[in-house]
Amino acid sequence: MPQIEVETEIYSDIHTCFDLARDIDVHKESLKHTGEIPIAGRTSGLIKLGEWVSWEALHFGIVQHLTSKITEFDRPNYFVDEMIFGAFKSYRNEHIFKQENGKTIMINKFDFESPYGIIGKLVNWLFLKKYMTKLLKIRNKMLKSTAEDIEVKKLRSKLRLSEFTKL
């Protein structure tokens, strides 16, 4: 079973990063190039333990449907989404968050298994693992950018407030 691990350093607080990673609207925006949209279950806002979402997207020129459920949840440190319906035989995506030296380390551990036995293993080796890694990195880049933009806005607000209080 292939495992992908992607680590992203984000200069923002752990709570902001955790909430952005489970925000359906942010997820949709981060993968808009695939036309990914939520079509059932939790279709906007922050997904929570026990909730599920069904997605529709275009991958490899084929409209795909996938439903995942939040099966573990420990805010702001960890959550897991697992496929309950879709093209994979199985998948489990662990989202791990650690606060270190003024930044958040976000780690995705994505384990998946393709259907079709040896043919699925060949597809994994030829291109699927690389494709999934690229999707995770695209998504994390957008999460990083959004979280850091929020952090800049917080700092600007604090600076304006401190200038105001000096008057």
Short mmCIF file of C-alpha atoms in Angstrom, two decimals:
data_model
loop_
_atom_site.label_atom_id
_atom_site.label_comp_id
_atom_site.label_asym_id
_atom_site.label_seq_id
_atom_site.Cartn_x
_atom_site.Cartn_y
_atom_site.Cartn_z
CA MET A 1 0.00 0.00 0.00
CA PRO A 2 1.59 3.31 -1.07
CA GLN A 3 2.08 6.02 1.53
CA ILE A 4 2.63 9.67 0.77
CA GLU A 5 3.91 12.04 3.43
CA VAL A 6 3.91 15.78 2.82
CA GLU A 7 5.20 18.22 5.45
CA THR A 8 4.43 21.93 5.20
CA GLU A 9 5.77 24.75 7.41
CA ILE A 10 3.20 27.48 7.96
CA TYR A 11 3.90 30.77 9.71
CA SER A 12 0.54 30.87 11.46
CA ASP A 13 -1.01 29.51 14.63
CA ILE A 14 -2.04 25.87 14.92
CA HIS A 15 -5.78 26.61 15.38
CA THR A 16 -5.99 28.58 12.14
CA CYS A 17 -4.13 25.87 10.21
CA PHE A 18 -6.26 23.08 11.67
CA ASP A 19 -9.52 24.83 10.83
CA LEU A 20 -8.43 25.73 7.30
CA ALA A 21 -7.47 22.09 6.65
CA ARG A 22 -10.99 20.92 7.53
CA ASP A 23 -12.84 23.76 5.80
CA ILE A 24 -14.88 22.43 2.87
CA ASP A 25 -14.88 25.82 1.10
CA VAL A 26 -11.08 26.11 1.32
CA HIS A 27 -10.71 22.53 0.05
CA LYS A 28 -12.96 23.32 -2.92
CA GLU A 29 -10.95 26.46 -3.73
CA SER A 30 -7.59 24.68 -3.42
CA LEU A 31 -8.57 22.03 -5.98
CA LYS A 32 -10.71 24.16 -8.30
CA HIS A 33 -8.47 23.18 -11.23
CA THR A 34 -10.04 19.70 -11.00
CA GLY A 35 -13.56 21.12 -10.79
CA GLU A 36 -13.85 19.49 -7.36
CA ILE A 37 -17.15 20.35 -5.70
CA PRO A 38 -18.95 19.00 -2.64
CA ILE A 39 -22.26 17.44 -3.66
CA ALA A 40 -23.62 15.75 -0.52
CA GLY A 41 -23.11 15.55 3.23
CA ARG A 42 -21.24 18.52 4.71
CA THR A 43 -20.98 20.81 1.68
CA SER A 44 -19.57 23.96 3.31
CA GLY A 45 -17.92 25.17 6.49
CA LEU A 46 -15.89 23.17 9.01
CA ILE A 47 -16.28 19.39 8.89
CA LYS A 48 -16.33 17.61 12.28
CA LEU A 49 -15.99 14.14 13.75
CA GLY A 50 -18.49 11.70 12.27
CA GLU A 51 -19.43 13.98 9.37
CA TRP A 52 -18.91 13.04 5.74
CA VAL A 53 -18.70 14.78 2.39
CA SER A 54 -19.16 13.51 -1.16
CA TRP A 55 -17.01 15.15 -3.81
CA GLU A 56 -17.26 15.26 -7.57
CA ALA A 57 -14.14 16.08 -9.59
CA LEU A 58 -12.49 15.54 -12.94
CA HIS A 59 -9.35 13.40 -12.71
CA PHE A 60 -7.65 11.78 -15.71
CA GLY A 61 -10.47 13.06 -17.95
CA ILE A 62 -13.09 11.09 -15.99
CA VAL A 63 -15.69 12.46 -13.59
CA GLN A 64 -14.94 10.85 -10.24
CA HIS A 65 -17.07 10.58 -7.10
CA LEU A 66 -15.58 10.08 -3.68
CA THR A 67 -17.09 10.14 -0.20
CA SER A 68 -14.93 10.53 2.89
CA LYS A 69 -15.76 10.61 6.58
CA ILE A 70 -13.96 12.17 9.55
CA THR A 71 -13.15 9.14 11.70
CA GLU A 72 -10.73 10.66 14.25
CA PHE A 73 -10.58 14.18 15.60
CA ASP A 74 -8.44 15.93 18.24
CA ARG A 75 -8.56 19.71 17.71
CA PRO A 76 -6.08 21.31 16.98
CA ASN A 77 -3.61 18.43 16.71
CA TYR A 78 -5.01 15.76 14.49
CA PHE A 79 -7.85 14.53 12.32
CA VAL A 80 -8.33 11.66 9.91
CA ASP A 81 -10.55 11.37 6.88
CA GLU A 82 -11.17 7.97 5.32
CA MET A 83 -12.83 7.03 2.06
CA ILE A 84 -16.16 5.26 2.44
CA PHE A 85 -16.96 5.28 -1.29
CA GLY A 86 -14.86 6.00 -4.35
CA ALA A 87 -12.37 4.87 -6.96
CA PHE A 88 -9.73 3.69 -4.49
CA LYS A 89 -9.95 0.32 -2.81
CA SER A 90 -9.23 2.33 0.35
CA TYR A 91 -7.62 5.52 1.56
CA ARG A 92 -6.80 7.11 4.89
CA ASN A 93 -5.53 10.68 5.18
CA GLU A 94 -4.02 11.70 8.53
CA HIS A 95 -3.70 15.44 9.14
CA ILE A 96 -1.19 16.16 11.91
CA PHE A 97 -0.42 19.63 13.31
CA LYS A 98 2.47 20.66 15.58
CA GLN A 99 3.28 24.14 16.88
CA GLU A 100 7.05 24.79 16.83
CA ASN A 101 9.00 28.06 17.19
CA GLY A 102 6.19 30.36 16.10
CA LYS A 103 5.06 28.25 13.16
CA THR A 104 2.84 25.25 12.53
CA ILE A 105 4.13 22.06 10.99
CA MET A 106 1.33 20.41 9.03
CA ILE A 107 1.89 16.79 8.05
CA ASN A 108 -0.29 14.77 5.70
CA LYS A 109 0.10 11.00 5.78
CA PHE A 110 -1.93 9.66 2.91
CA ASP A 111 -2.21 5.86 2.63
CA PHE A 112 -4.13 4.45 -0.31
CA GLU A 113 -4.76 1.21 -2.06
CA SER A 114 -5.83 0.94 -5.67
CA PRO A 115 -8.29 -1.68 -6.90
CA TYR A 116 -7.54 -4.29 -9.57
CA GLY A 117 -4.66 -6.15 -7.90
CA ILE A 118 -1.42 -6.15 -9.89
CA ILE A 119 -2.81 -3.69 -12.46
CA GLY A 120 -3.60 -1.23 -9.62
CA LYS A 121 -0.08 -1.65 -8.25
CA LEU A 122 1.35 -0.91 -11.69
CA VAL A 123 -0.83 2.22 -11.99
CA ASN A 124 0.41 3.36 -8.55
CA TRP A 125 4.02 2.89 -9.58
CA LEU A 126 3.61 4.48 -13.02
CA PHE A 127 1.75 7.67 -12.09
CA LEU A 128 -0.91 7.62 -9.35
CA LYS A 129 1.41 8.17 -6.36
CA LYS A 130 3.05 11.10 -8.15
CA TYR A 131 -0.35 12.55 -9.11
CA MET A 132 -1.71 12.29 -5.56
CA THR A 133 1.48 13.83 -4.12
CA LYS A 134 1.09 16.77 -6.50
CA LEU A 135 -2.56 17.27 -5.45
CA LEU A 136 -1.61 17.28 -1.76
CA LYS A 137 1.18 19.79 -2.39
CA ILE A 138 -1.12 22.09 -4.37
CA ARG A 139 -3.69 21.95 -1.60
CA ASN A 140 -1.08 22.56 1.13
CA LYS A 141 0.42 25.49 -0.76
CA MET A 142 -2.99 27.18 -0.82
CA LEU A 143 -3.59 26.39 2.89
CA LYS A 144 -0.18 27.86 3.74
CA SER A 145 -0.85 31.02 1.74
CA THR A 146 -4.30 31.51 3.26
CA ALA A 147 -3.11 30.90 6.84
CA GLU A 148 -0.15 33.25 6.44
CA ASP A 149 -2.39 35.95 4.93
CA ILE A 150 -4.65 35.66 7.99
CA GLU A 151 -1.60 35.97 10.25
CA VAL A 152 -0.44 39.13 8.44
CA LYS A 153 -3.91 40.66 8.84
CA LYS A 154 -3.84 39.87 12.58
CA LEU A 155 -0.42 41.53 12.94
CA ARG A 156 -1.51 44.61 11.00
CA SER A 157 -4.58 44.91 13.18
CA LYS A 158 -2.46 44.67 16.36
CA LEU A 159 -0.06 47.31 15.02
CA ARG A 160 -2.91 49.69 14.21
CA LEU A 161 -4.41 49.14 17.64
CA SER A 162 -1.08 49.78 19.39
CA GLU A 163 -0.62 53.00 17.41
CA PHE A 164 -4.12 54.10 18.35
CA THR A 165 -3.54 53.45 22.07
CA LYS A 166 -0.40 55.64 22.02
CA LEU A 167 -2.47 58.71 21.14
#
